[in-house]
XYZ file of C-alpha atoms in Angstrom:
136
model
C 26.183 80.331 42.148
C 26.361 81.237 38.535
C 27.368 78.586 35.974
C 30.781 78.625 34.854
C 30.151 78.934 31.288
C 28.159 82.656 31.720
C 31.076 83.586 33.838
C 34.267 82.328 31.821
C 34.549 85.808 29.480
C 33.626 87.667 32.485
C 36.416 86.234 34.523
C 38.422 86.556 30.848
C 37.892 90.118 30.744
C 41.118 90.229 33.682
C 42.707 87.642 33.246
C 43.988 88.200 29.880
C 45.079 91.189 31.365
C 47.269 89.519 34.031
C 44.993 89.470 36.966
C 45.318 86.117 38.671
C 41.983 84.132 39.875
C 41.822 83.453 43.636
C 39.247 81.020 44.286
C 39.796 80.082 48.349
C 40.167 81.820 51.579
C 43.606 80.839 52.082
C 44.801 82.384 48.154
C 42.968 85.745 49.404
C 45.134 85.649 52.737
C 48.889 84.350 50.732
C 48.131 87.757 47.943
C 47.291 90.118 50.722
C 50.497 88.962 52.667
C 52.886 89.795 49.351
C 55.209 92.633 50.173
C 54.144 95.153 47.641
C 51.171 96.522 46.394
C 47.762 94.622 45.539
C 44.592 95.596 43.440
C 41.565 93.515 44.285
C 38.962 93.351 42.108
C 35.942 91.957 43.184
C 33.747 90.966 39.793
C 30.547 90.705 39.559
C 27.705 89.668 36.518
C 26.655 92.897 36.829
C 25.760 95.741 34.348
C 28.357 98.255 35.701
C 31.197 95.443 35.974
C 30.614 94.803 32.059
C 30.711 98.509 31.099
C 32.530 100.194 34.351
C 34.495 98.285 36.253
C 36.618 95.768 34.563
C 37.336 97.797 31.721
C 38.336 101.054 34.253
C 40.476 98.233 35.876
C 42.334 97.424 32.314
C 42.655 100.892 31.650
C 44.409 101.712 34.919
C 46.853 99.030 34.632
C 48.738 100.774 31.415
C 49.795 103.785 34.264
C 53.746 103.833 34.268
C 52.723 102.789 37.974
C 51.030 99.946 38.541
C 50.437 97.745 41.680
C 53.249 94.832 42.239
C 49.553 91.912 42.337
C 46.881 92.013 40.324
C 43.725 89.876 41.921
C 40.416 88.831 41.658
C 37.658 86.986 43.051
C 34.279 86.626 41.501
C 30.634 87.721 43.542
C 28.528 84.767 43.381
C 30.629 82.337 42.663
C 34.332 82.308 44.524
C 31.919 83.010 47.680
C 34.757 81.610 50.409
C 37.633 84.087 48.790
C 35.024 86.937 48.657
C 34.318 86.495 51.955
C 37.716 86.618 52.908
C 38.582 89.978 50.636
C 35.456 91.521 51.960
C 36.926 90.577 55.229
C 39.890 92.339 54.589
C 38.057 95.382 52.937
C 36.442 96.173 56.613
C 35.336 99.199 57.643
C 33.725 99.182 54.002
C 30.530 97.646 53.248
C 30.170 94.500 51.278
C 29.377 95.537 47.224
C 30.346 93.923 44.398
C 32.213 94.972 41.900
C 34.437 96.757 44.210
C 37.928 97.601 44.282
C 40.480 97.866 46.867
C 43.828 99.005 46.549
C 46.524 96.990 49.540
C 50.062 98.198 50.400
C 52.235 95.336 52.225
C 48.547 93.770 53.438
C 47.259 97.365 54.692
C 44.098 98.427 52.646
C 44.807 101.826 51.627
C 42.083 102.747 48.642
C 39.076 101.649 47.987
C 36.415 101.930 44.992
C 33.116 100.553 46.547
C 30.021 99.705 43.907
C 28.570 103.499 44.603
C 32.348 105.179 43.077
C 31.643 102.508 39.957
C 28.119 102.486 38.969
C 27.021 105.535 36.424
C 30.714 106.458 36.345
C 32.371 106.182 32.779
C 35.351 103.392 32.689
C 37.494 106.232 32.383
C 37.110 108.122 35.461
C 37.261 104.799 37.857
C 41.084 104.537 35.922
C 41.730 107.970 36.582
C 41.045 107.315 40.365
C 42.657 104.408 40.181
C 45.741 105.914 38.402
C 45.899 108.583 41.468
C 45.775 105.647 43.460
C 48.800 104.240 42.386
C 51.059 106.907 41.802
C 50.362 107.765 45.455
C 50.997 104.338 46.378
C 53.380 102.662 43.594
């Protein structure tokens, strides 16, 4: 587990954003049963969360559509609620950051670590963007 204080601007780098924190199994389950649609970000400490994946996430989110949840739970530290996303992110792998895209609890998109890493902020928006205009 990684001490709160190295992960608080992390976790900031969302939440300012409107992405709400889900910390337990049971807060994973009660977002991914919302009717609507429901990016999960899975954060991470990692290099290519800093400079890929949370700000690719921000970007996406000024798109005209946008999902109706925004989420996140945090690798290495929320481990019960990542767990239970990763849970719901099956047949995928487990990688962190990731990013899965749910319509009315159905996964239906999905960025694993491999679509984030080496990729420019700007292109994981842009697939995110397709994302939800096919979705939204």
């Amino acid at each position: 587990m990684y001490p709160a204080e190295l992960v608080k601007p992390m976790r900031e780098d969302l939440t300012k954003v409107g992405f709400e924190e889900l910390h337990t199994a049971e807060a994973v389950d009660h977002a991914l049963a919302k009717e609507g649609t429901t990016l999960v970000v899975v954060n991470s400490v990692c290099g290519c969360a800093a400079a890929n994946a949370r700000p690719g996430a921000r970007m996406s989110i000024q798109n005209a559509k946008r999902p109706t949840n925004l989420v996140t739970v945090f690798a290495g530290v929320d481990k019960a609620a990542v767990e239970q996303a990763r849970i719901h992110m099956v047949p995928f792998p487990p990688s962190s950051p990731c990013m899965a895209l749910f319509k009315d609890g159905e996964l239906v998109h999905m960025l694993e670590r491999h679509h984030i890493e080496g990729r420019p902020a700007e292109i994981i928006a842009e697939n995110l963007i397709d994302a939800y205009n096919e979705y939204c």
